[in-house]
Amino acid sequence: MAAPTFGVMGANASGSGTSVAVAAPASVVNGSIVVVPIFLDGAAQTVTPPDGTWFAAEDTPQNVASGSHGLHVFWHRAAGSEAGPYTFTWGSSTFRDTFAARFDTGVASGTPFDSPADGAQDPNLVTNSPSVSTTSLGADRLDIWCSTNWSGGTWTAPTGFTKHAQSQENVLTIASHAHPTAGGTGSLVGSCTGADRMTAWVGALIGTTAGGPAALPKRPL
């Protein structure tokens, strides 16, 4: 197995509207897995991705019960080099904050995440993200974690995770962690210095299976 790896982040996109054009990360090629988490302010909305090659991650969106905001996570497997941008739309104008991340050496077909992924929301004023967890079904996974905070602040990823970015308005973050052997993550909790309503999501990205050469038959003695 070849484990997935984090590649690079695309530019942040923030502001208000009924759509967002998300910049593609650099060096997207055939087989790249692009993950786009989106912070959407206000009541729950239905988000339409750019085309049929984009899919909502399992257990998303996560909409805060108080109606403050929601976290949407989409993934896409590139069929070749891509310049972007990737345009997502929804019904009512609202503030949004988002970016795209490129991951390499993901599984070449099918859903790239083990099932179940896990998402959660917390309508209380908190600084710790709601606990999420997932179980890798095989070796060589990469756990990808995203979280939102309505007030924003400085983010700390769960223990063992590397934070790749926090958004321009500091309301969204993304991190990852190598998961070389099958098994559960245990409870994953990050934190943000702003005490407010939060969401979180985690999924285990599956690596590429590299088949070796077939064994030659033995000659009879």
mmCIF file of C-alpha atoms in Angstrom:
data_model
loop_
_atom_site.group_PDB
_atom_site.id
_atom_site.type_symbol
_atom_site.label_atom_id
_atom_site.label_comp_id
_atom_site.label_asym_id
_atom_site.label_seq_id
_atom_site.Cartn_x
_atom_site.Cartn_y
_atom_site.Cartn_z
ATOM 1 C CA MET A 1 0.000 0.000 0.000
ATOM 2 C CA ALA A 2 1.026 3.578 -0.590
ATOM 3 C CA ALA A 3 -0.361 5.970 1.994
ATOM 4 C CA PRO A 4 -2.005 9.228 0.895
ATOM 5 C CA THR A 5 -0.087 12.426 1.554
ATOM 6 C CA PHE A 6 -1.018 16.078 1.883
ATOM 7 C CA GLY A 7 0.001 18.104 -1.169
ATOM 8 C CA VAL A 8 -0.781 21.817 -0.967
ATOM 9 C CA MET A 9 -3.558 24.284 -0.141
ATOM 10 C CA GLY A 10 -5.286 26.510 -2.668
ATOM 11 C CA ALA A 11 -5.982 30.192 -2.004
ATOM 12 C CA ASN A 12 -8.661 31.115 0.515
ATOM 13 C CA ALA A 13 -12.025 32.484 -0.677
ATOM 14 C CA SER A 14 -14.261 34.487 1.654
ATOM 15 C CA GLY A 15 -17.019 37.072 1.491
ATOM 16 C CA SER A 16 -20.776 36.911 0.912
ATOM 17 C CA GLY A 17 -22.952 35.634 -1.925
ATOM 18 C CA THR A 18 -24.926 32.689 -3.258
ATOM 19 C CA SER A 19 -21.815 31.028 -4.672
ATOM 20 C CA VAL A 20 -18.087 30.770 -4.242
ATOM 21 C CA ALA A 21 -15.290 30.168 -6.764
ATOM 22 C CA VAL A 22 -12.683 28.110 -4.937
ATOM 23 C CA ALA A 23 -9.141 28.278 -6.315
ATOM 24 C CA ALA A 24 -7.660 24.935 -7.310
ATOM 25 C CA PRO A 25 -4.514 23.921 -5.430
ATOM 26 C CA ALA A 26 -1.327 23.884 -7.460
ATOM 27 C CA SER A 27 -0.273 20.775 -9.396
ATOM 28 C CA VAL A 28 -3.599 18.923 -9.484
ATOM 29 C CA VAL A 29 -3.073 15.924 -11.783
ATOM 30 C CA ASN A 30 -4.841 12.723 -12.729
ATOM 31 C CA GLY A 31 -5.746 10.921 -9.503
ATOM 32 C CA SER A 32 -5.364 13.881 -7.151
ATOM 33 C CA ILE A 33 -8.030 13.992 -4.445
ATOM 34 C CA VAL A 34 -9.258 17.541 -3.870
ATOM 35 C CA VAL A 35 -11.107 18.231 -0.602
ATOM 36 C CA VAL A 36 -13.109 21.449 -0.126
ATOM 37 C CA PRO A 37 -14.535 22.287 3.323
ATOM 38 C CA ILE A 38 -16.911 25.272 3.315
ATOM 39 C CA PHE A 39 -18.054 27.410 6.265
ATOM 40 C CA LEU A 40 -21.541 28.775 5.503
ATOM 41 C CA ASP A 41 -23.059 31.318 7.873
ATOM 42 C CA GLY A 42 -26.675 31.255 9.017
ATOM 43 C CA ALA A 43 -29.393 28.660 8.535
ATOM 44 C CA ALA A 44 -28.852 25.315 6.831
ATOM 45 C CA GLN A 45 -28.462 25.474 3.044
ATOM 46 C CA THR A 46 -28.291 22.957 0.217
ATOM 47 C CA VAL A 47 -25.000 23.327 -1.646
ATOM 48 C CA THR A 48 -24.663 22.331 -5.292
ATOM 49 C CA PRO A 49 -21.113 21.308 -6.290
ATOM 50 C CA PRO A 50 -19.463 22.239 -9.611
ATOM 51 C CA ASP A 51 -20.420 19.036 -11.481
ATOM 52 C CA GLY A 52 -21.057 15.319 -11.154
ATOM 53 C CA THR A 53 -17.448 14.537 -10.265
ATOM 54 C CA TRP A 54 -17.877 16.207 -6.866
ATOM 55 C CA PHE A 55 -19.473 14.467 -3.872
ATOM 56 C CA ALA A 56 -20.491 15.464 -0.365
ATOM 57 C CA ALA A 57 -18.400 13.640 2.212
ATOM 58 C CA GLU A 58 -20.262 11.150 4.380
ATOM 59 C CA ASP A 59 -21.864 12.702 7.489
ATOM 60 C CA THR A 60 -21.820 16.205 6.038
ATOM 61 C CA PRO A 61 -23.118 18.824 6.089
ATOM 62 C CA GLN A 62 -22.996 19.474 9.819
ATOM 63 C CA ASN A 63 -25.373 22.331 10.658
ATOM 64 C CA VAL A 64 -25.289 23.828 14.146
ATOM 65 C CA ALA A 65 -28.614 23.239 15.899
ATOM 66 C CA SER A 66 -28.938 26.936 16.789
ATOM 67 C CA GLY A 67 -28.808 27.841 13.092
ATOM 68 C CA SER A 68 -25.601 29.861 13.400
ATOM 69 C CA HIS A 69 -23.654 28.149 10.607
ATOM 70 C CA GLY A 70 -22.792 24.887 8.887
ATOM 71 C CA LEU A 71 -19.799 22.886 7.659
ATOM 72 C CA HIS A 72 -19.968 21.334 4.187
ATOM 73 C CA VAL A 73 -17.183 19.008 2.978
ATOM 74 C CA PHE A 74 -16.860 17.945 -0.664
ATOM 75 C CA TRP A 75 -14.344 15.721 -2.433
ATOM 76 C CA HIS A 76 -13.336 15.239 -6.074
ATOM 77 C CA ARG A 77 -10.950 12.927 -7.914
ATOM 78 C CA ALA A 78 -9.195 14.752 -10.747
ATOM 79 C CA ALA A 79 -9.016 13.130 -14.192
ATOM 80 C CA GLY A 80 -6.124 15.342 -15.292
ATOM 81 C CA SER A 81 -4.469 18.673 -14.605
ATOM 82 C CA GLU A 82 -6.932 21.354 -13.451
ATOM 83 C CA ALA A 83 -6.656 25.128 -13.297
ATOM 84 C CA GLY A 84 -9.950 25.701 -11.441
ATOM 85 C CA PRO A 85 -11.707 27.511 -9.979
ATOM 86 C CA TYR A 86 -14.360 25.174 -8.544
ATOM 87 C CA THR A 87 -17.728 26.955 -8.186
ATOM 88 C CA PHE A 88 -20.229 25.907 -5.509
ATOM 89 C CA THR A 89 -23.709 27.458 -5.252
ATOM 90 C CA TRP A 90 -26.592 27.644 -2.750
ATOM 91 C CA GLY A 91 -29.964 29.357 -2.397
ATOM 92 C CA SER A 92 -29.639 32.366 -0.078
ATOM 93 C CA SER A 93 -26.849 34.938 0.045
ATOM 94 C CA THR A 94 -24.658 34.469 3.104
ATOM 95 C CA PHE A 95 -21.088 34.774 4.325
ATOM 96 C CA ARG A 96 -18.761 31.928 3.323
ATOM 97 C CA ASP A 97 -15.146 31.042 3.985
ATOM 98 C CA THR A 98 -13.394 28.163 2.216
ATOM 99 C CA PHE A 99 -10.329 26.703 0.528
ATOM 100 C CA ALA A 100 -9.304 23.568 -1.362
ATOM 101 C CA ALA A 101 -6.663 21.033 -0.340
ATOM 102 C CA ARG A 102 -4.855 18.611 -2.652
ATOM 103 C CA PHE A 103 -4.049 15.109 -1.451
ATOM 104 C CA ASP A 104 -1.866 12.669 -3.368
ATOM 105 C CA THR A 105 -1.645 8.861 -3.678
ATOM 106 C CA GLY A 106 -5.324 8.321 -2.903
ATOM 107 C CA VAL A 107 -7.156 5.195 -4.018
ATOM 108 C CA ALA A 108 -7.739 5.332 -7.773
ATOM 109 C CA SER A 109 -11.477 4.573 -7.927
ATOM 110 C CA GLY A 110 -14.613 4.554 -5.817
ATOM 111 C CA THR A 111 -15.247 6.539 -2.658
ATOM 112 C CA PRO A 112 -11.820 7.481 -1.294
ATOM 113 C CA PHE A 113 -12.858 7.505 2.378
ATOM 114 C CA ASP A 114 -13.502 4.569 4.683
ATOM 115 C CA SER A 115 -17.076 4.363 5.945
ATOM 116 C CA PRO A 116 -18.266 5.607 8.306
ATOM 117 C CA ALA A 117 -16.770 9.074 8.393
ATOM 118 C CA ASP A 118 -17.887 11.134 11.386
ATOM 119 C CA GLY A 119 -19.244 14.638 11.865
ATOM 120 C CA ALA A 120 -20.631 16.530 14.864
ATOM 121 C CA GLN A 121 -21.851 19.959 15.936
ATOM 122 C CA ASP A 122 -22.053 21.800 19.252
ATOM 123 C CA PRO A 123 -24.582 24.662 19.695
ATOM 124 C CA ASN A 124 -22.939 25.840 22.933
ATOM 125 C CA LEU A 125 -20.257 28.503 23.387
ATOM 126 C CA VAL A 126 -17.147 26.323 23.512
ATOM 127 C CA THR A 127 -13.449 26.438 22.627
ATOM 128 C CA ASN A 128 -13.024 22.677 22.110
ATOM 129 C CA SER A 129 -14.435 21.176 18.912
ATOM 130 C CA PRO A 130 -17.048 18.423 19.211
ATOM 131 C CA SER A 131 -15.486 14.976 19.459
ATOM 132 C CA VAL A 132 -15.337 12.930 16.254
ATOM 133 C CA SER A 133 -13.681 9.622 15.415
ATOM 134 C CA THR A 134 -13.296 7.115 12.631
ATOM 135 C CA THR A 135 -11.929 3.615 12.132
ATOM 136 C CA SER A 136 -9.519 2.766 9.334
ATOM 137 C CA LEU A 137 -10.523 -0.482 7.641
ATOM 138 C CA GLY A 138 -7.015 -1.204 6.380
ATOM 139 C CA ALA A 139 -3.429 -0.017 6.419
ATOM 140 C CA ASP A 140 -2.052 3.236 5.018
ATOM 141 C CA ARG A 141 -4.774 5.804 5.545
ATOM 142 C CA LEU A 142 -4.590 9.565 6.094
ATOM 143 C CA ASP A 143 -7.077 10.979 8.580
ATOM 144 C CA ILE A 144 -8.403 14.364 7.411
ATOM 145 C CA TRP A 145 -10.030 16.597 10.042
ATOM 146 C CA CYS A 146 -11.953 19.856 9.515
ATOM 147 C CA SER A 147 -13.589 22.133 12.070
ATOM 148 C CA THR A 148 -15.469 25.447 12.257
ATOM 149 C CA ASN A 149 -15.996 28.077 14.955
ATOM 150 C CA TRP A 150 -18.563 30.859 14.528
ATOM 151 C CA SER A 151 -16.321 33.505 16.147
ATOM 152 C CA GLY A 152 -13.021 32.223 14.821
ATOM 153 C CA GLY A 153 -9.629 32.494 16.463
ATOM 154 C CA THR A 154 -6.324 30.674 16.574
ATOM 155 C CA TRP A 155 -6.708 26.964 15.907
ATOM 156 C CA THR A 156 -4.949 23.974 17.446
ATOM 157 C CA ALA A 157 -5.404 20.636 15.653
ATOM 158 C CA PRO A 158 -6.109 17.386 17.522
ATOM 159 C CA THR A 159 -3.096 15.706 19.105
ATOM 160 C CA GLY A 160 -0.857 14.154 16.450
ATOM 161 C CA PHE A 161 -2.440 16.094 13.573
ATOM 162 C CA THR A 162 -0.674 18.658 11.389
ATOM 163 C CA LYS A 163 -2.663 21.847 10.786
ATOM 164 C CA HIS A 164 -2.465 22.768 7.104
ATOM 165 C CA ALA A 165 -4.484 25.982 7.117
ATOM 166 C CA GLN A 166 -6.972 28.166 8.893
ATOM 167 C CA SER A 167 -9.208 30.362 6.790
ATOM 168 C CA GLN A 168 -8.895 34.072 6.146
ATOM 169 C CA GLU A 169 -11.545 34.883 8.756
ATOM 170 C CA ASN A 170 -10.231 32.123 11.076
ATOM 171 C CA VAL A 171 -13.593 30.339 11.218
ATOM 172 C CA LEU A 172 -12.431 27.163 9.414
ATOM 173 C CA THR A 173 -9.420 24.871 9.676
ATOM 174 C CA ILE A 174 -8.113 21.630 8.141
ATOM 175 C CA ALA A 175 -5.507 19.156 9.406
ATOM 176 C CA SER A 176 -4.351 15.601 8.719
ATOM 177 C CA HIS A 177 -2.620 12.683 10.412
ATOM 178 C CA ALA A 178 -0.981 9.552 8.994
ATOM 179 C CA HIS A 179 -2.805 6.355 10.054
ATOM 180 C CA PRO A 180 -0.512 3.491 8.951
ATOM 181 C CA THR A 181 -2.367 0.568 10.565
ATOM 182 C CA ALA A 182 -6.037 -0.390 10.672
ATOM 183 C CA GLY A 183 -7.984 0.705 13.734
ATOM 184 C CA GLY A 184 -9.802 3.537 15.431
ATOM 185 C CA THR A 185 -8.616 7.088 15.950
ATOM 186 C CA GLY A 186 -10.202 7.447 19.356
ATOM 187 C CA SER A 187 -11.798 10.771 20.247
ATOM 188 C CA LEU A 188 -10.448 13.649 18.142
ATOM 189 C CA VAL A 189 -10.815 17.133 19.631
ATOM 190 C CA GLY A 190 -9.218 20.342 18.410
ATOM 191 C CA SER A 191 -9.538 23.817 19.846
ATOM 192 C CA CYS A 192 -10.027 27.454 18.876
ATOM 193 C CA THR A 193 -9.405 30.528 21.023
ATOM 194 C CA GLY A 194 -12.861 31.945 20.220
ATOM 195 C CA ALA A 195 -15.594 30.567 22.479
ATOM 196 C CA ASP A 196 -18.536 29.905 20.177
ATOM 197 C CA ARG A 197 -20.604 27.306 18.321
ATOM 198 C CA MET A 198 -18.529 24.678 16.524
ATOM 199 C CA THR A 199 -18.603 21.749 14.108
ATOM 200 C CA ALA A 200 -16.081 19.048 13.222
ATOM 201 C CA TRP A 201 -15.629 16.238 10.690
ATOM 202 C CA VAL A 202 -13.085 13.463 10.121
ATOM 203 C CA GLY A 203 -12.594 10.917 7.334
ATOM 204 C CA ALA A 204 -9.909 8.303 6.662
ATOM 205 C CA LEU A 205 -8.521 8.735 3.137
ATOM 206 C CA ILE A 206 -7.609 5.393 1.544
ATOM 207 C CA GLY A 207 -4.195 4.881 -0.051
ATOM 208 C CA THR A 208 -3.270 3.391 -3.399
ATOM 209 C CA THR A 209 -2.827 -0.362 -3.614
ATOM 210 C CA ALA A 210 0.409 -1.172 -5.445
ATOM 211 C CA GLY A 211 0.360 -4.688 -6.808
ATOM 212 C CA GLY A 212 3.692 -6.491 -7.121
ATOM 213 C CA PRO A 213 4.719 -8.767 -9.979
ATOM 214 C CA ALA A 214 3.100 -12.177 -10.116
ATOM 215 C CA ALA A 215 5.251 -15.062 -8.866
ATOM 216 C CA LEU A 216 6.656 -17.267 -11.612
ATOM 217 C CA PRO A 217 5.599 -20.928 -11.514
ATOM 218 C CA LYS A 218 8.261 -23.328 -10.309
ATOM 219 C CA ARG A 219 9.796 -25.738 -12.770
ATOM 220 C CA PRO A 220 9.232 -29.401 -12.024
ATOM 221 C CA LEU A 221 12.382 -31.111 -10.787
#
